mmCIF file of C-alpha atoms in Angstrom:
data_model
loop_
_atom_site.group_PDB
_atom_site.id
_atom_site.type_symbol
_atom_site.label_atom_id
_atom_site.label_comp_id
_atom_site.label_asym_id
_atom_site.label_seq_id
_atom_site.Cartn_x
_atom_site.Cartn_y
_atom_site.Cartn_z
ATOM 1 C CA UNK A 1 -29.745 3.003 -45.161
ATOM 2 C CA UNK A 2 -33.278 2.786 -44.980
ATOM 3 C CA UNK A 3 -34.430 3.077 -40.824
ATOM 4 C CA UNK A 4 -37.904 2.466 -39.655
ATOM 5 C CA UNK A 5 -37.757 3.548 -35.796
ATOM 6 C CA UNK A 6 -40.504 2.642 -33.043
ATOM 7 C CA UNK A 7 -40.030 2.699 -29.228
ATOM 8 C CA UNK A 8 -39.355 -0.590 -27.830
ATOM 9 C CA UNK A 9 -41.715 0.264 -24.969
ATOM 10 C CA UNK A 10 -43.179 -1.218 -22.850
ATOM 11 C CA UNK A 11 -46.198 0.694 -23.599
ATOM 12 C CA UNK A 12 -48.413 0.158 -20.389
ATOM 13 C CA UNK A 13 -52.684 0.887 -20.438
ATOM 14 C CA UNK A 14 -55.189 -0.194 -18.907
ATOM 15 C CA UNK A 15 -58.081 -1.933 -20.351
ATOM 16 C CA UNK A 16 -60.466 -0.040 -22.290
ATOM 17 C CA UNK A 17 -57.803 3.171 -22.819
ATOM 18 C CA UNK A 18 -56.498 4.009 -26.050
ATOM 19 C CA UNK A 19 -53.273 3.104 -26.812
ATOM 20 C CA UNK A 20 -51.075 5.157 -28.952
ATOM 21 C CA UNK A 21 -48.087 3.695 -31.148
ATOM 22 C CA UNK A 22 -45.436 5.687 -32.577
ATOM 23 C CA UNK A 23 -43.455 4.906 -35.837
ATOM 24 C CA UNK A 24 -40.932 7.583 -37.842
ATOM 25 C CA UNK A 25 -39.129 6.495 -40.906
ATOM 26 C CA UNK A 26 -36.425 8.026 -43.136
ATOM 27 C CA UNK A 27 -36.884 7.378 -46.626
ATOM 28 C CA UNK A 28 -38.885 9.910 -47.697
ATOM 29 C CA UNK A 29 -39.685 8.264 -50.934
ATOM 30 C CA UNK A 30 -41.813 5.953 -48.877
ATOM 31 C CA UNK A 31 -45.219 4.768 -50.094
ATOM 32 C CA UNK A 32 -46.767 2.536 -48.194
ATOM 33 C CA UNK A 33 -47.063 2.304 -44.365
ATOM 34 C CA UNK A 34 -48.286 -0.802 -42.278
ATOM 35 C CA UNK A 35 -48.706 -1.920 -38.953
ATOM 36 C CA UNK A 36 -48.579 -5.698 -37.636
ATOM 37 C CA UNK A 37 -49.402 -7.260 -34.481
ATOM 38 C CA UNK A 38 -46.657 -10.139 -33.366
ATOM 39 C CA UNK A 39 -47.656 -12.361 -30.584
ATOM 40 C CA UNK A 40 -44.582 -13.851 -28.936
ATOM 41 C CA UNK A 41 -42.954 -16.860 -31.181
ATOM 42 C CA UNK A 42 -45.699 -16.052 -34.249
ATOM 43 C CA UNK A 43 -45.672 -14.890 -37.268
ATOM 44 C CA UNK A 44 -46.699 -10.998 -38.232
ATOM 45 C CA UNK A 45 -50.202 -10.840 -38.830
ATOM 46 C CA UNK A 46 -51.282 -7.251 -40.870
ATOM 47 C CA UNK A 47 -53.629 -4.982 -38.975
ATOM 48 C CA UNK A 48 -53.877 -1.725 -41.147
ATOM 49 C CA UNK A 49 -52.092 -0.384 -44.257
ATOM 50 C CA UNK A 50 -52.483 3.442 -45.440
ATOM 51 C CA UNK A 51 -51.108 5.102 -48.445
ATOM 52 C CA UNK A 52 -52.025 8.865 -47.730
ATOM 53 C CA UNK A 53 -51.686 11.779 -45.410
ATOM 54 C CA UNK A 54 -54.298 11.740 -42.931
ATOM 55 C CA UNK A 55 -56.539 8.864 -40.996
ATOM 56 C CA UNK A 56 -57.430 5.470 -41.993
ATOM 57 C CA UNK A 57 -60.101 3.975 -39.423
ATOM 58 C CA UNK A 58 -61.280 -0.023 -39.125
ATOM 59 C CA UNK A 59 -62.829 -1.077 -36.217
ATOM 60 C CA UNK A 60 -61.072 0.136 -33.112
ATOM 61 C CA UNK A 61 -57.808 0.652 -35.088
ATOM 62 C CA UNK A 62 -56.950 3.826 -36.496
ATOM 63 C CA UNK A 63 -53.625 4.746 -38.596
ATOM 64 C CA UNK A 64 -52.367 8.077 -38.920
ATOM 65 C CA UNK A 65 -50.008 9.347 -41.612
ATOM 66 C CA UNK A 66 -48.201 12.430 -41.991
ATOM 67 C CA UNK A 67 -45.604 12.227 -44.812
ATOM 68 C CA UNK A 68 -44.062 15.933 -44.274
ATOM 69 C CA UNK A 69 -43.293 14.558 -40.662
ATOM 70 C CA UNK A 70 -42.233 11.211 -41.943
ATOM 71 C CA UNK A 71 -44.482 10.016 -39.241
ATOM 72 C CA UNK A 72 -47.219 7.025 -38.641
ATOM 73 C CA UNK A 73 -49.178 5.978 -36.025
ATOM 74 C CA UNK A 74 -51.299 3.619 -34.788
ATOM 75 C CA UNK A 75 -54.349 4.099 -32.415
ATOM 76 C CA UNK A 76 -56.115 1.150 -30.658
ATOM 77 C CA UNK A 77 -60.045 2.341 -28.638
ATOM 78 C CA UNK A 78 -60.753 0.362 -26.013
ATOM 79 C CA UNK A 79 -57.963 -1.584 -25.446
ATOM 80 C CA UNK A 80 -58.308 -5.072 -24.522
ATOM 81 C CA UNK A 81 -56.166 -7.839 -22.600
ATOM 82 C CA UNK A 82 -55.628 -9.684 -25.903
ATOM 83 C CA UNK A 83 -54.344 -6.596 -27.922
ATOM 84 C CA UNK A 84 -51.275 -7.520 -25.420
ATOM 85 C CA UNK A 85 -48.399 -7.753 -27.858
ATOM 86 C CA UNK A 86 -45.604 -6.280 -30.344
ATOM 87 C CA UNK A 87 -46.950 -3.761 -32.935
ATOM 88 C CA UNK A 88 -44.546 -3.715 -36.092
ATOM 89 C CA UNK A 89 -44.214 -0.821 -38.256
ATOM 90 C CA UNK A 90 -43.208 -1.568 -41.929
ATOM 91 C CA UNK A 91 -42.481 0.948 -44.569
ATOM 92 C CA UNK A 92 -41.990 0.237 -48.457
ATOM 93 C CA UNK A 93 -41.104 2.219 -51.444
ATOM 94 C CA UNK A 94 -41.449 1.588 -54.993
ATOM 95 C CA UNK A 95 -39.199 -1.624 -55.014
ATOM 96 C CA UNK A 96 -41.920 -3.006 -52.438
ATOM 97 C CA UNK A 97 -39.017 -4.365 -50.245
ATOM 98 C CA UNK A 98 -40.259 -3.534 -46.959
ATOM 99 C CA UNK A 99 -38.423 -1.971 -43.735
ATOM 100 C CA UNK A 100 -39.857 -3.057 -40.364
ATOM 101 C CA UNK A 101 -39.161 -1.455 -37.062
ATOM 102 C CA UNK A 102 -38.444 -2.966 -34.415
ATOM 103 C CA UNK A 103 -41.443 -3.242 -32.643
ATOM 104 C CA UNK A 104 -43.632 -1.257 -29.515
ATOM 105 C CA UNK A 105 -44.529 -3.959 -26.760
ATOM 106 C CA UNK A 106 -47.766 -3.008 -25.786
ATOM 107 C CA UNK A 107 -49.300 -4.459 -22.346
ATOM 108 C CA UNK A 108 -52.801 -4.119 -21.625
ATOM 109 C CA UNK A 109 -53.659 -4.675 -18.022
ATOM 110 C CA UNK A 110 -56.901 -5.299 -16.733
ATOM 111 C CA UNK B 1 -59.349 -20.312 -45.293
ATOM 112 C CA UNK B 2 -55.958 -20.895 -47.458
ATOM 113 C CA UNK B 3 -52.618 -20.537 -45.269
ATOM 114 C CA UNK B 4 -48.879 -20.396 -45.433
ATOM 115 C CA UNK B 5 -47.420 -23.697 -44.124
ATOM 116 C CA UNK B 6 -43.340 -24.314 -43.109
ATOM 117 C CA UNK B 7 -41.927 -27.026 -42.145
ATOM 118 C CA UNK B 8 -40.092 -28.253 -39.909
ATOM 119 C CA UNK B 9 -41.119 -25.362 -37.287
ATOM 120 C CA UNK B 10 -38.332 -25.856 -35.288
ATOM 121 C CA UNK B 11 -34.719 -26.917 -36.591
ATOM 122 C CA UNK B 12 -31.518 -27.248 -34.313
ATOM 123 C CA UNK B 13 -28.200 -27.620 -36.877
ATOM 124 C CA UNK B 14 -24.644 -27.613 -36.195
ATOM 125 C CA UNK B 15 -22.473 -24.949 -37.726
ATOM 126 C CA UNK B 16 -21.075 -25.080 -41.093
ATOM 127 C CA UNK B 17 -24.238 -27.923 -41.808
ATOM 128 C CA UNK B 18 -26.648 -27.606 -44.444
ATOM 129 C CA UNK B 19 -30.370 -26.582 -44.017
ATOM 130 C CA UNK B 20 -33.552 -26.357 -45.916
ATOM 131 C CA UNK B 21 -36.426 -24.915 -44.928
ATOM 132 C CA UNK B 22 -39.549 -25.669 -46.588
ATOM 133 C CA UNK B 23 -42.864 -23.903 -47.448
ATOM 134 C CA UNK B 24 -45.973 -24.144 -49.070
ATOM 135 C CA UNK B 25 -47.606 -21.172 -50.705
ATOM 136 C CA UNK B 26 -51.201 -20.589 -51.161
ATOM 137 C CA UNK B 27 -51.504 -22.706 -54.444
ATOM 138 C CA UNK B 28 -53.086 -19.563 -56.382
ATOM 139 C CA UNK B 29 -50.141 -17.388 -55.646
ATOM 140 C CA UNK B 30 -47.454 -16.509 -57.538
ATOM 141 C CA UNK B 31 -45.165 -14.759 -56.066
ATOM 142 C CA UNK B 32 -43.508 -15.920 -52.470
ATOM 143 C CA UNK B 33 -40.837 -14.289 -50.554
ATOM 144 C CA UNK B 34 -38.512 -15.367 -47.232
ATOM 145 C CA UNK B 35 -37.826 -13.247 -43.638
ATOM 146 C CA UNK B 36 -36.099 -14.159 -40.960
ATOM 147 C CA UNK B 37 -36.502 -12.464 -37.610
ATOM 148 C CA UNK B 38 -33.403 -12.726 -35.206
ATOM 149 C CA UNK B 39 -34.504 -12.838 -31.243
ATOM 150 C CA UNK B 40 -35.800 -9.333 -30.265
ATOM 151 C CA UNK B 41 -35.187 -8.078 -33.568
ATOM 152 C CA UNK B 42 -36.978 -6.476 -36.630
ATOM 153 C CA UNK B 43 -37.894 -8.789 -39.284
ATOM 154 C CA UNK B 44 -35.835 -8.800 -42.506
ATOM 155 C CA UNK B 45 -36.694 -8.910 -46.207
ATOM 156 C CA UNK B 46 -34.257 -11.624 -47.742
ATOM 157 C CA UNK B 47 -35.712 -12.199 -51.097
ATOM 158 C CA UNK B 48 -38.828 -12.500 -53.529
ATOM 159 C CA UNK B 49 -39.696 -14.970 -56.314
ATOM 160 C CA UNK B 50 -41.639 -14.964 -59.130
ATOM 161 C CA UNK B 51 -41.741 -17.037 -62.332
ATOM 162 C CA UNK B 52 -38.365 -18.971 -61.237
ATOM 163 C CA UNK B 53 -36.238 -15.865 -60.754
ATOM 164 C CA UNK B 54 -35.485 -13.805 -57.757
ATOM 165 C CA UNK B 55 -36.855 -10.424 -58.152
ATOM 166 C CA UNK B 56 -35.080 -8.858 -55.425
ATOM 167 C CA UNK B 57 -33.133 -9.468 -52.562
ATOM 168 C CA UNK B 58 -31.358 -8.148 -50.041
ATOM 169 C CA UNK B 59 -27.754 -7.360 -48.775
ATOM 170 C CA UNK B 60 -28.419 -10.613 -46.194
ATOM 171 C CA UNK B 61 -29.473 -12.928 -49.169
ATOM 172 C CA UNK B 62 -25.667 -13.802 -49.957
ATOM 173 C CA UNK B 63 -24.279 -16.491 -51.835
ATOM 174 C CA UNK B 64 -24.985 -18.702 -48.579
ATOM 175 C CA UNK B 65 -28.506 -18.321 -49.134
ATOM 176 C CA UNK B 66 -30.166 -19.976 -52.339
ATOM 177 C CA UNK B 67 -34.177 -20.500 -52.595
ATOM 178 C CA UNK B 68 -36.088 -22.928 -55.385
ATOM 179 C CA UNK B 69 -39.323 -24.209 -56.536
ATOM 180 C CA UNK B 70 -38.486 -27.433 -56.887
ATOM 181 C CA UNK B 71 -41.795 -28.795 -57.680
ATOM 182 C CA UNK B 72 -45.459 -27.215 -57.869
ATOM 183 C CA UNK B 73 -46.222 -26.497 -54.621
ATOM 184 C CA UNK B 74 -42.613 -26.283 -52.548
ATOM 185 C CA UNK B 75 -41.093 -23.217 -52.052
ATOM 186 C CA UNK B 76 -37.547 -23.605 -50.158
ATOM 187 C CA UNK B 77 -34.958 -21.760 -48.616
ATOM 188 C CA UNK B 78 -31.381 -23.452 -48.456
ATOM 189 C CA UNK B 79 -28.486 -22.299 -46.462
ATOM 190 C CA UNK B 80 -25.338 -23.650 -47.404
ATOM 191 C CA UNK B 81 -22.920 -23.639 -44.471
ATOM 192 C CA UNK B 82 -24.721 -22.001 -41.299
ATOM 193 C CA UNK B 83 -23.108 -20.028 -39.110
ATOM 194 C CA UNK B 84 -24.168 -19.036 -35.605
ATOM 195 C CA UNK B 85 -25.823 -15.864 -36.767
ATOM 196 C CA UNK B 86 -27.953 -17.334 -38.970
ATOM 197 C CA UNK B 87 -30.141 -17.920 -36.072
ATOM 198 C CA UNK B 88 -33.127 -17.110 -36.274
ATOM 199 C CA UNK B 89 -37.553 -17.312 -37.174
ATOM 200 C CA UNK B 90 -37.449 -17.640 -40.584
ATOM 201 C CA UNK B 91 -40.617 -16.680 -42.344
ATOM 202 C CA UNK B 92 -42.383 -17.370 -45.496
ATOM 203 C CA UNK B 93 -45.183 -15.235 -47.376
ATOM 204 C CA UNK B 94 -46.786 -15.379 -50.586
ATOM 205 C CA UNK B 95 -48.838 -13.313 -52.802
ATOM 206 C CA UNK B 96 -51.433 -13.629 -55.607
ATOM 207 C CA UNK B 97 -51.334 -11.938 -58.672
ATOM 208 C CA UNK B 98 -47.905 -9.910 -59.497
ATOM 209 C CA UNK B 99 -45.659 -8.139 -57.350
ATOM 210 C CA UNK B 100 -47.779 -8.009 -54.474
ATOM 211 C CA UNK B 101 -46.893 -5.387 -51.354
ATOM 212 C CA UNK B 102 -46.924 -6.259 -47.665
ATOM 213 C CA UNK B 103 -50.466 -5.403 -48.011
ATOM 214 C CA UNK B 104 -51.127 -8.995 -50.235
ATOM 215 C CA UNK B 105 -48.722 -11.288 -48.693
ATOM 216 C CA UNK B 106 -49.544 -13.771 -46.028
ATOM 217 C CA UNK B 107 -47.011 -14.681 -43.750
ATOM 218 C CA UNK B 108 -46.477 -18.653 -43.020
ATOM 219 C CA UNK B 109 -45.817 -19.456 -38.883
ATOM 220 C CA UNK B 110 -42.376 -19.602 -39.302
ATOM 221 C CA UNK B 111 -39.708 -22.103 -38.889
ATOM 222 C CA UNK B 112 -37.426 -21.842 -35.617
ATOM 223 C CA UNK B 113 -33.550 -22.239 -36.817
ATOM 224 C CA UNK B 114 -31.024 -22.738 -33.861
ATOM 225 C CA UNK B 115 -27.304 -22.662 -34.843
ATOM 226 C CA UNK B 116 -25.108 -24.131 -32.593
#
């Protein structure tokens, strides 16, 4: 059984801190690694996607990956009232059937 | 810009009725795939469609579940007999091209199933 695992949180910063999201998965034949942003009662919407070891950086989002660790994160700079939601981590293999997490409720407060 | 659309968004059924849910894909795309997310929990792969086949699906996608393109632009999910635990956000997604990843697929708003 494929698990994708993510603390439920709440995560709790303030604005303009960096928040720091946590994902570890257990296939190791993973591939692909991606992070979504739900708002309550919407849909996923993508954020970032990396394929290798090491940082991928757009805008004030950064993704880490470290396949030895089986290990991906997500950064977010200067945190804002409206980045106030539930980041989903989603891992896929060859088969391109994706595992989510559960989701990291993050609260920005001003 | 092009978008995933579902209807209805909500849907209340009794148990052991009959749903559809409907989407349509971004006309250009060719490949389209259904999720469901129960309350509070992860979202779930059920199955992906290309060229009038399912390519894959998943332990969930049982013989309850079927999904057709009945015409050139619908793209539905039909659930025979619901059950209470088939409540749920059930998403659609579609991707251009062939056998796209998460990375290519764009997620419709959802439709809102309540089982009662």
């Amino acid at each position: 059984q494929k698990e994708v695992e993510q603390n439920s949180g709440p995560l709790s910063v303030p604005e303009g801190a960096i928040a720091s999201l946590n994902c570890t998965y257990s296939d190791r034949g993973s591939q692909s690694f991606f992070w979504y942003r739900q708002y309550s009662g919407k849909s996923p919407e993508l954020i970032m996607f990396i394929y290798s070891n090491g940082d991928k950086e757009d805008g004030r989002f950064t993704a880490q990956l470290n396949k030895a660790s089986q290990y991906v994160s997500l950064l977010i700079r200067d945190s804002q009232p409206s980045d106030s939601a539930t980041y989903l981590c989603a891992v896929s293999g060859g088969s391109y059937i994706p595992t989510f997490g559960r989701g990291t409720s993050l609260i920005v407060h001003p | 810009e092009p978008e995933v659309t579902q209807t209805p968004s909500h849907q209340v059924t009794q148990m052991g009725q009959e749903v559809i849910l409907r989407c349509v894909p971004i006309s250009n795309h060719l490949y389209f795939y259904w999720y469901r997310q129960i309350l509070g929990q992860k979202v779930e792969f059920l199955v992906s469609f290309y060229n009038n086949e399912i390519s894959e699906k998943s332990e969930i996608f049982d013989d309850q579940f079927s999904v057709e393109r009945p015409d050139g632009s619908n793209f539905t999910l039909k659930i025979r007999s619901t059950k209470l635990e088939d409540s749920a956000m059930y998403f659609c997604a579609s991707s251009e091209g062939q056998r796209g990843g998460l990375e290519t697929q764009y997620f419709g708003p959802g439709t809102r199933l309540l089982v009662l």
